[in-house]
């Protein structure tokens, strides 16, 4: 996939973050033709925002309650303040296993999502910038794989891994996380536009090899795309539930999601310890890092996503 | 992953044709991905097909049975019940979710909103919430013990229908899935809107087109690829439905069966019933069904574009 120089310049503008200086054309549009703000439309969107934010508010409010207060207070208002004792109980419950789950999740995310992003970046760049025998086949196979349901793979992967002695080890979670067809697709569309062929050509003329060109010339240009793919991979790995559920028996390797659902299930088994307040507090702790990452990296991943969607 | 030694890539290739040099370089970038891809995608698919051709019997052990598992699946009413359920879910939930996502994206892109950036990020936030946490959270709110449903009943002296009852649980799951994914889809659509060339709007406005005309004639056609992709991902997601029902099962054991969705059925068959061969068959049938539907949607979407 090669791009015309002219189109490349335009794409550079398209992909820019919203809060950067808008291109002149967009500025003109705003001045001449931007419609007036609409209260009605704002109110309608506010209803939608309420729908998405209210459950999160419910979770945050109820993380401050003791188990008893959960049952005898109104769900959307405070009663007592036990957030910090809830947090310390969450971490100390069952011999501090929550901290272990948190570290496991971090391990899976750093190695799995980090590795997946690296592989997708290399392969997406390779598909976008080089012609090689079998390229079409590679692309067709990978895109076809997106449509393969997780279960179609889960059972045979489990049986395969169990023969290889990988089940109940972190590898059972990490290895499948390393492949992200969606990440590859995004990096392919992104690199097609973000790295002008002339720049690569001039690096080659200077005697740089393909990998040298990639690392010193192309990689910086791929920044927003990489951040976008990394964030999507982080979310997928952090939120992974099905794979750990089938691969892991040993609670010491559980990620947060599986641990939390196990704690919740206790309440529904005979004689099980009911710890709803810890499930709720643990849930809050589980989502805070991801929400923080999305908010902090907003401008990078949003520009990456816009540029990636050029091809659609 | 370690990259190959640099001098390998750096070796000048004056005598080789440019095409051949690139040919090698392209594979160098793609092969690490493809090697792992073969391990975690192609090998399990192959193994799955192999498994589906065998059957473990009480007497005689594991035997080659040809396509018998497939014919069993075709006559399996539990499988079809679960299939019909996700199909219904797909037909109702996906249009609602994508419709909301489309309206939101158009609203945020229109420039008519106060605080558009706030709406963009707040609608997207649920995407960062794991399905497990989203389901736990909603199940608490649905619940009669300390949920919002109980609170409303108590404070207003009414009796709301129980979201966890057998005839409402599918809608309740639909609500959770919509909540989780509406912002993600909005963002995909919104990103596609951002790359529409603004001069098209100017030209349309000069020719006297109103907002709705611009949406209908410029924005929607430009969004078609993004909408097709969002639809395909949603179809795959619906057919794979697992986390939400599996977590809600503890709260509503009567409403959610072990064959509630095809994915759940395949899971129960292998991990509760040890029927690995039949489970692989069910998973393959579902995989093929998913691909057929996704492919049909893609064809239809592309044909309209042409």
mmCIF file of C-alpha atoms in Angstrom, chain A residues 2 10 14-15 18 25-26 28-30 32-39 41-43 45-49 51-56 58-59 62 70-76 116 118-127 129-135 138 141-142 144-161 163-164 175-176 178-182 184-185 201 204 207-212 214-215 231-232 235-236 238-242 245-247 249 256-258 260-261 264-265 268-269 276 279-280 282-284 286-287 290-291 294-295 298 301-302 305-307 309-312, chain B residues 1-6 9-11 19 21-45 47-48 51 100 103-104 106-133 136-141 145-148 150-152 154-155 174-180 182-184 187-188 190-199 201-202 205 211 214 219 225-226 229 232-233 236 239-240 242-243 246-247 250-251 262-264 266-267 270-271 276 279-280 283-284 286-288 290-291 294 298 302:
data_model
loop_
_atom_site.group_PDB
_atom_site.id
_atom_site.type_symbol
_atom_site.label_atom_id
_atom_site.label_comp_id
_atom_site.label_asym_id
_atom_site.label_seq_id
_atom_site.Cartn_x
_atom_site.Cartn_y
_atom_site.Cartn_z
ATOM 1 C CA UNK A 2 1.769 3.159 -1.074
ATOM 2 C CA UNK A 10 -3.594 15.829 4.043
ATOM 3 C CA UNK A 14 -6.539 14.778 9.526
ATOM 4 C CA UNK A 15 -4.749 12.876 12.203
ATOM 5 C CA UNK A 18 -8.368 18.071 18.344
ATOM 6 C CA UNK A 25 -9.649 25.170 6.405
ATOM 7 C CA UNK A 26 -11.319 23.948 9.584
ATOM 8 C CA UNK A 28 -12.639 28.988 8.265
ATOM 9 C CA UNK A 29 -15.423 26.481 8.526
ATOM 10 C CA UNK A 30 -15.886 27.260 12.192
ATOM 11 C CA UNK A 32 -18.308 30.966 8.536
ATOM 12 C CA UNK A 33 -20.576 28.032 8.925
ATOM 13 C CA UNK A 34 -20.420 26.523 12.400
ATOM 14 C CA UNK A 35 -23.980 26.389 13.674
ATOM 15 C CA UNK A 36 -25.094 27.826 16.998
ATOM 16 C CA UNK A 37 -24.975 25.687 20.108
ATOM 17 C CA UNK A 38 -28.146 23.773 20.793
ATOM 18 C CA UNK A 39 -29.515 23.367 24.316
ATOM 19 C CA UNK A 41 -29.143 18.531 21.728
ATOM 20 C CA UNK A 42 -26.942 19.091 24.763
ATOM 21 C CA UNK A 43 -29.716 17.919 27.091
ATOM 22 C CA UNK A 45 -26.582 13.951 25.138
ATOM 23 C CA UNK A 46 -26.582 14.684 28.860
ATOM 24 C CA UNK A 47 -29.225 11.981 29.305
ATOM 25 C CA UNK A 48 -26.908 9.567 27.518
ATOM 26 C CA UNK A 49 -23.933 10.655 29.632
ATOM 27 C CA UNK A 51 -26.756 6.576 31.586
ATOM 28 C CA UNK A 52 -23.062 5.814 31.220
ATOM 29 C CA UNK A 53 -21.852 7.677 34.304
ATOM 30 C CA UNK A 54 -24.567 6.800 36.825
ATOM 31 C CA UNK A 55 -23.513 3.158 37.307
ATOM 32 C CA UNK A 56 -19.926 4.304 37.831
ATOM 33 C CA UNK A 58 -23.160 4.057 42.049
ATOM 34 C CA UNK A 59 -20.007 1.941 42.249
ATOM 35 C CA UNK A 62 -21.050 2.136 47.406
ATOM 36 C CA UNK A 70 -24.894 -1.502 51.629
ATOM 37 C CA UNK A 71 -28.056 -3.274 52.626
ATOM 38 C CA UNK A 72 -29.707 -0.520 54.648
ATOM 39 C CA UNK A 73 -29.022 2.668 52.722
ATOM 40 C CA UNK A 74 -30.121 4.305 49.497
ATOM 41 C CA UNK A 75 -27.838 3.205 46.662
ATOM 42 C CA UNK A 76 -27.116 6.645 45.265
ATOM 43 C CA UNK A 116 1.151 -7.641 21.148
ATOM 44 C CA UNK A 118 5.228 -4.562 19.263
ATOM 45 C CA UNK A 119 4.311 -7.490 17.020
ATOM 46 C CA UNK A 120 1.328 -5.671 15.515
ATOM 47 C CA UNK A 121 3.430 -2.575 14.836
ATOM 48 C CA UNK A 122 6.161 -4.531 13.078
ATOM 49 C CA UNK A 123 3.716 -6.601 11.050
ATOM 50 C CA UNK A 124 1.365 -3.711 10.235
ATOM 51 C CA UNK A 125 4.319 -1.662 9.033
ATOM 52 C CA UNK A 126 5.612 -4.614 7.020
ATOM 53 C CA UNK A 127 2.240 -5.090 5.332
ATOM 54 C CA UNK A 129 5.232 -0.552 3.386
ATOM 55 C CA UNK A 130 6.603 -3.577 1.556
ATOM 56 C CA UNK A 131 5.574 -5.728 -1.315
ATOM 57 C CA UNK A 132 6.370 -9.339 -0.787
ATOM 58 C CA UNK A 133 5.283 -12.741 -1.938
ATOM 59 C CA UNK A 134 2.349 -14.028 0.079
ATOM 60 C CA UNK A 135 1.355 -10.614 1.386
ATOM 61 C CA UNK A 138 -1.145 -13.034 5.127
ATOM 62 C CA UNK A 141 -5.781 -15.012 6.906
ATOM 63 C CA UNK A 142 -5.323 -12.463 9.650
ATOM 64 C CA UNK A 144 -10.440 -13.780 8.597
ATOM 65 C CA UNK A 145 -9.143 -14.661 12.042
ATOM 66 C CA UNK A 146 -10.883 -11.636 13.539
ATOM 67 C CA UNK A 147 -14.193 -13.370 12.897
ATOM 68 C CA UNK A 148 -13.208 -16.597 14.639
ATOM 69 C CA UNK A 149 -15.041 -16.721 17.962
ATOM 70 C CA UNK A 150 -12.965 -17.054 21.098
ATOM 71 C CA UNK A 151 -14.584 -20.354 22.035
ATOM 72 C CA UNK A 152 -13.754 -21.970 18.741
ATOM 73 C CA UNK A 153 -10.161 -21.494 19.854
ATOM 74 C CA UNK A 154 -10.516 -21.760 23.600
ATOM 75 C CA UNK A 155 -11.127 -25.479 23.951
ATOM 76 C CA UNK A 156 -8.422 -26.679 21.537
ATOM 77 C CA UNK A 157 -5.989 -24.074 22.863
ATOM 78 C CA UNK A 158 -6.672 -25.336 26.364
ATOM 79 C CA UNK A 159 -6.090 -28.946 25.330
ATOM 80 C CA UNK A 160 -2.943 -28.028 23.392
ATOM 81 C CA UNK A 161 -1.536 -25.971 26.237
ATOM 82 C CA UNK A 163 -0.352 -31.175 26.698
ATOM 83 C CA UNK A 164 2.509 -28.686 26.579
ATOM 84 C CA UNK A 175 0.993 -16.260 24.755
ATOM 85 C CA UNK A 176 -2.538 -15.904 23.334
ATOM 86 C CA UNK A 178 0.446 -11.577 22.110
ATOM 87 C CA UNK A 179 -1.623 -11.731 18.948
ATOM 88 C CA UNK A 180 -4.019 -8.919 18.182
ATOM 89 C CA UNK A 181 -5.487 -9.040 14.660
ATOM 90 C CA UNK A 182 -7.351 -5.793 15.315
ATOM 91 C CA UNK A 184 -2.451 -5.350 13.216
ATOM 92 C CA UNK A 185 -5.289 -3.959 11.133
ATOM 93 C CA UNK A 201 13.557 6.029 0.414
ATOM 94 C CA UNK A 204 17.674 3.861 2.367
ATOM 95 C CA UNK A 207 22.567 3.449 3.571
ATOM 96 C CA UNK A 208 20.242 2.579 6.444
ATOM 97 C CA UNK A 209 18.933 -0.986 6.514
ATOM 98 C CA UNK A 210 15.205 -1.675 6.807
ATOM 99 C CA UNK A 211 15.269 -2.158 10.567
ATOM 100 C CA UNK A 212 17.458 0.897 11.072
ATOM 101 C CA UNK A 214 12.151 1.512 10.934
ATOM 102 C CA UNK A 215 13.567 2.367 14.344
ATOM 103 C CA UNK A 231 -4.319 1.179 24.898
ATOM 104 C CA UNK A 232 -6.737 -1.163 23.140
ATOM 105 C CA UNK A 235 -7.836 -2.874 27.907
ATOM 106 C CA UNK A 236 -8.329 -6.272 26.278
ATOM 107 C CA UNK A 238 -6.668 -6.150 31.639
ATOM 108 C CA UNK A 239 -10.288 -7.147 31.093
ATOM 109 C CA UNK A 240 -9.567 -10.705 29.996
ATOM 110 C CA UNK A 241 -11.820 -13.168 31.763
ATOM 111 C CA UNK A 242 -12.648 -16.110 29.529
ATOM 112 C CA UNK A 245 -11.227 -18.874 33.525
ATOM 113 C CA UNK A 246 -10.430 -21.917 31.440
ATOM 114 C CA UNK A 247 -6.631 -21.898 31.744
ATOM 115 C CA UNK A 249 -7.016 -23.392 38.467
ATOM 116 C CA UNK A 256 -8.241 -9.252 39.005
ATOM 117 C CA UNK A 257 -11.323 -10.038 36.909
ATOM 118 C CA UNK A 258 -11.345 -13.728 37.729
ATOM 119 C CA UNK A 260 -13.399 -10.607 41.762
ATOM 120 C CA UNK A 261 -15.911 -12.959 40.171
ATOM 121 C CA UNK A 264 -18.714 -12.663 44.221
ATOM 122 C CA UNK A 265 -19.587 -16.317 43.635
ATOM 123 C CA UNK A 268 -24.045 -17.704 46.258
ATOM 124 C CA UNK A 269 -22.508 -20.925 47.500
ATOM 125 C CA UNK A 276 -20.039 -7.594 48.553
ATOM 126 C CA UNK A 279 -16.174 -6.979 45.509
ATOM 127 C CA UNK A 280 -17.371 -3.401 44.978
ATOM 128 C CA UNK A 282 -12.047 -4.255 44.379
ATOM 129 C CA UNK A 283 -13.996 -3.340 41.229
ATOM 130 C CA UNK A 284 -13.240 0.335 41.766
ATOM 131 C CA UNK A 286 -9.647 -2.559 39.042
ATOM 132 C CA UNK A 287 -11.049 0.156 36.787
ATOM 133 C CA UNK A 290 -7.597 2.067 32.895
ATOM 134 C CA UNK A 291 -9.758 5.149 33.218
ATOM 135 C CA UNK A 294 -7.529 6.827 28.868
ATOM 136 C CA UNK A 295 -7.896 10.283 30.332
ATOM 137 C CA UNK A 298 -6.577 11.062 25.381
ATOM 138 C CA UNK A 301 -4.996 7.778 21.107
ATOM 139 C CA UNK A 302 -7.774 9.878 19.653
ATOM 140 C CA UNK A 305 -7.802 6.412 15.952
ATOM 141 C CA UNK A 306 -8.818 9.171 13.529
ATOM 142 C CA UNK A 307 -5.861 8.512 11.298
ATOM 143 C CA UNK A 309 -10.015 5.083 10.370
ATOM 144 C CA UNK A 310 -9.163 6.757 7.067
ATOM 145 C CA UNK A 311 -9.463 3.471 5.249
ATOM 146 C CA UNK A 312 -12.326 2.096 7.296
ATOM 147 C CA UNK B 1 11.236 -10.593 20.890
ATOM 148 C CA UNK B 2 14.723 -9.890 19.651
ATOM 149 C CA UNK B 3 15.251 -8.255 16.329
ATOM 150 C CA UNK B 4 17.555 -9.992 13.862
ATOM 151 C CA UNK B 5 21.135 -8.757 13.844
ATOM 152 C CA UNK B 6 21.319 -5.434 12.102
ATOM 153 C CA UNK B 9 19.119 -6.198 7.276
ATOM 154 C CA UNK B 10 21.777 -3.671 6.422
ATOM 155 C CA UNK B 11 23.514 -5.788 3.848
ATOM 156 C CA UNK B 19 11.587 -6.020 -5.561
ATOM 157 C CA UNK B 21 15.160 -6.978 -1.536
ATOM 158 C CA UNK B 22 11.817 -5.688 -0.349
ATOM 159 C CA UNK B 23 10.338 -9.099 -0.502
ATOM 160 C CA UNK B 24 12.758 -10.279 2.149
ATOM 161 C CA UNK B 25 12.412 -7.146 4.270
ATOM 162 C CA UNK B 26 8.627 -7.382 4.339
ATOM 163 C CA UNK B 27 8.729 -10.906 5.682
ATOM 164 C CA UNK B 28 11.208 -9.910 8.351
ATOM 165 C CA UNK B 29 8.656 -7.510 9.782
ATOM 166 C CA UNK B 30 5.696 -9.823 9.418
ATOM 167 C CA UNK B 31 7.190 -13.169 10.401
ATOM 168 C CA UNK B 32 7.339 -12.743 14.216
ATOM 169 C CA UNK B 33 3.623 -12.001 14.184
ATOM 170 C CA UNK B 34 2.867 -14.842 11.808
ATOM 171 C CA UNK B 35 4.886 -17.382 13.790
ATOM 172 C CA UNK B 36 2.896 -16.713 16.964
ATOM 173 C CA UNK B 37 -0.283 -16.379 14.962
ATOM 174 C CA UNK B 38 0.237 -19.890 13.671
ATOM 175 C CA UNK B 39 0.645 -21.121 17.234
ATOM 176 C CA UNK B 40 -2.367 -19.430 18.800
ATOM 177 C CA UNK B 41 -4.775 -19.287 15.853
ATOM 178 C CA UNK B 42 -4.005 -21.744 13.099
ATOM 179 C CA UNK B 43 -2.878 -24.677 15.248
ATOM 180 C CA UNK B 44 -5.946 -24.550 17.554
ATOM 181 C CA UNK B 45 -8.271 -24.273 14.552
ATOM 182 C CA UNK B 47 -6.737 -29.196 16.264
ATOM 183 C CA UNK B 48 -10.370 -28.221 16.731
ATOM 184 C CA UNK B 51 -11.173 -33.128 17.577
ATOM 185 C CA UNK B 100 -27.337 5.412 19.764
ATOM 186 C CA UNK B 103 -26.648 9.691 16.917
ATOM 187 C CA UNK B 104 -24.097 10.546 19.594
ATOM 188 C CA UNK B 106 -23.246 12.973 14.805
ATOM 189 C CA UNK B 107 -24.249 15.187 17.737
ATOM 190 C CA UNK B 108 -20.701 15.492 19.051
ATOM 191 C CA UNK B 109 -19.334 16.156 15.572
ATOM 192 C CA UNK B 110 -22.018 18.746 14.750
ATOM 193 C CA UNK B 111 -20.394 21.447 16.844
ATOM 194 C CA UNK B 112 -23.772 22.255 18.380
ATOM 195 C CA UNK B 113 -23.049 20.778 21.795
ATOM 196 C CA UNK B 114 -21.935 22.589 24.875
ATOM 197 C CA UNK B 115 -19.034 20.619 26.355
ATOM 198 C CA UNK B 116 -18.647 18.151 23.480
ATOM 199 C CA UNK B 117 -15.303 16.883 24.813
ATOM 200 C CA UNK B 118 -16.947 15.974 28.120
ATOM 201 C CA UNK B 119 -19.624 13.922 26.375
ATOM 202 C CA UNK B 120 -17.110 12.203 24.146
ATOM 203 C CA UNK B 121 -15.025 10.938 27.024
ATOM 204 C CA UNK B 122 -17.847 10.208 29.486
ATOM 205 C CA UNK B 123 -19.751 8.044 27.034
ATOM 206 C CA UNK B 124 -16.539 6.214 26.171
ATOM 207 C CA UNK B 125 -15.495 5.487 29.781
ATOM 208 C CA UNK B 126 -17.485 2.236 30.199
ATOM 209 C CA UNK B 127 -15.252 0.683 27.546
ATOM 210 C CA UNK B 128 -12.426 0.800 30.095
ATOM 211 C CA UNK B 129 -14.544 -1.212 32.557
ATOM 212 C CA UNK B 130 -13.991 -4.973 32.365
ATOM 213 C CA UNK B 131 -17.084 -6.971 31.362
ATOM 214 C CA UNK B 132 -16.765 -8.787 34.685
ATOM 215 C CA UNK B 133 -16.906 -5.558 36.677
ATOM 216 C CA UNK B 136 -21.115 -7.361 38.748
ATOM 217 C CA UNK B 137 -22.006 -3.681 39.039
ATOM 218 C CA UNK B 138 -25.212 -3.944 37.044
ATOM 219 C CA UNK B 139 -26.180 -7.175 38.780
ATOM 220 C CA UNK B 140 -25.892 -5.396 42.125
ATOM 221 C CA UNK B 141 -28.048 -2.588 40.807
ATOM 222 C CA UNK B 145 -30.858 -6.995 48.102
ATOM 223 C CA UNK B 146 -29.317 -3.556 47.844
ATOM 224 C CA UNK B 147 -29.852 -2.557 44.246
ATOM 225 C CA UNK B 148 -31.442 0.458 42.663
ATOM 226 C CA UNK B 150 -35.032 -2.307 45.445
ATOM 227 C CA UNK B 151 -34.424 1.339 46.348
ATOM 228 C CA UNK B 152 -36.985 2.576 43.850
ATOM 229 C CA UNK B 154 -39.008 0.978 48.592
ATOM 230 C CA UNK B 155 -39.057 4.734 48.166
ATOM 231 C CA UNK B 174 -28.656 -6.347 26.442
ATOM 232 C CA UNK B 175 -28.582 -3.283 28.657
ATOM 233 C CA UNK B 176 -25.209 -4.255 30.129
ATOM 234 C CA UNK B 177 -23.714 -4.903 26.697
ATOM 235 C CA UNK B 178 -25.112 -1.630 25.332
ATOM 236 C CA UNK B 179 -23.690 0.237 28.314
ATOM 237 C CA UNK B 180 -20.274 -1.328 27.790
ATOM 238 C CA UNK B 182 -21.976 2.219 22.975
ATOM 239 C CA UNK B 183 -19.098 4.632 23.616
ATOM 240 C CA UNK B 184 -16.575 2.458 21.820
ATOM 241 C CA UNK B 187 -15.728 6.695 18.965
ATOM 242 C CA UNK B 188 -15.108 4.520 15.906
ATOM 243 C CA UNK B 190 -16.786 9.731 15.354
ATOM 244 C CA UNK B 191 -13.194 9.110 14.200
ATOM 245 C CA UNK B 192 -14.478 8.332 10.724
ATOM 246 C CA UNK B 193 -16.509 11.565 10.734
ATOM 247 C CA UNK B 194 -13.455 13.596 11.676
ATOM 248 C CA UNK B 195 -11.675 12.632 8.468
ATOM 249 C CA UNK B 196 -14.453 13.772 6.142
ATOM 250 C CA UNK B 197 -13.097 16.655 4.126
ATOM 251 C CA UNK B 198 -14.768 19.821 5.534
ATOM 252 C CA UNK B 199 -14.876 21.454 2.122
ATOM 253 C CA UNK B 201 -19.834 20.557 3.930
ATOM 254 C CA UNK B 202 -18.997 24.024 2.659
ATOM 255 C CA UNK B 205 -24.024 24.543 2.404
ATOM 256 C CA UNK B 211 -28.070 19.857 8.289
ATOM 257 C CA UNK B 214 -25.697 17.036 4.785
ATOM 258 C CA UNK B 219 -21.880 12.034 6.404
ATOM 259 C CA UNK B 225 -17.066 1.570 6.082
ATOM 260 C CA UNK B 226 -16.910 2.444 9.772
ATOM 261 C CA UNK B 229 -16.817 -2.624 10.684
ATOM 262 C CA UNK B 232 -19.252 -6.913 12.092
ATOM 263 C CA UNK B 233 -17.537 -6.529 15.463
ATOM 264 C CA UNK B 236 -18.985 -11.349 16.509
ATOM 265 C CA UNK B 239 -22.361 -14.618 18.938
ATOM 266 C CA UNK B 240 -19.579 -14.854 21.516
ATOM 267 C CA UNK B 242 -20.267 -15.364 27.533
ATOM 268 C CA UNK B 243 -19.006 -13.234 30.444
ATOM 269 C CA UNK B 246 -21.849 -16.672 33.111
ATOM 270 C CA UNK B 247 -21.558 -14.118 35.918
ATOM 271 C CA UNK B 250 -25.220 -17.212 40.089
ATOM 272 C CA UNK B 251 -27.873 -14.562 40.639
ATOM 273 C CA UNK B 262 -23.607 -21.120 22.141
ATOM 274 C CA UNK B 263 -20.357 -19.991 23.696
ATOM 275 C CA UNK B 264 -21.602 -20.888 27.157
ATOM 276 C CA UNK B 266 -19.401 -25.032 24.336
ATOM 277 C CA UNK B 267 -17.806 -24.050 27.624
ATOM 278 C CA UNK B 270 -16.007 -29.221 27.803
ATOM 279 C CA UNK B 271 -15.386 -27.973 31.313
ATOM 280 C CA UNK B 276 -14.276 -32.027 24.395
ATOM 281 C CA UNK B 279 -17.666 -28.968 22.328
ATOM 282 C CA UNK B 280 -15.119 -28.395 19.565
ATOM 283 C CA UNK B 283 -17.525 -24.077 18.532
ATOM 284 C CA UNK B 284 -16.684 -24.721 14.880
ATOM 285 C CA UNK B 286 -20.635 -21.234 15.632
ATOM 286 C CA UNK B 287 -17.394 -19.979 14.129
ATOM 287 C CA UNK B 288 -18.577 -20.785 10.624
ATOM 288 C CA UNK B 290 -20.306 -16.067 12.592
ATOM 289 C CA UNK B 291 -18.097 -15.795 9.567
ATOM 290 C CA UNK B 294 -20.133 -11.231 9.095
ATOM 291 C CA UNK B 298 -19.688 -6.939 4.663
ATOM 292 C CA UNK B 302 -19.841 -2.790 0.279
#
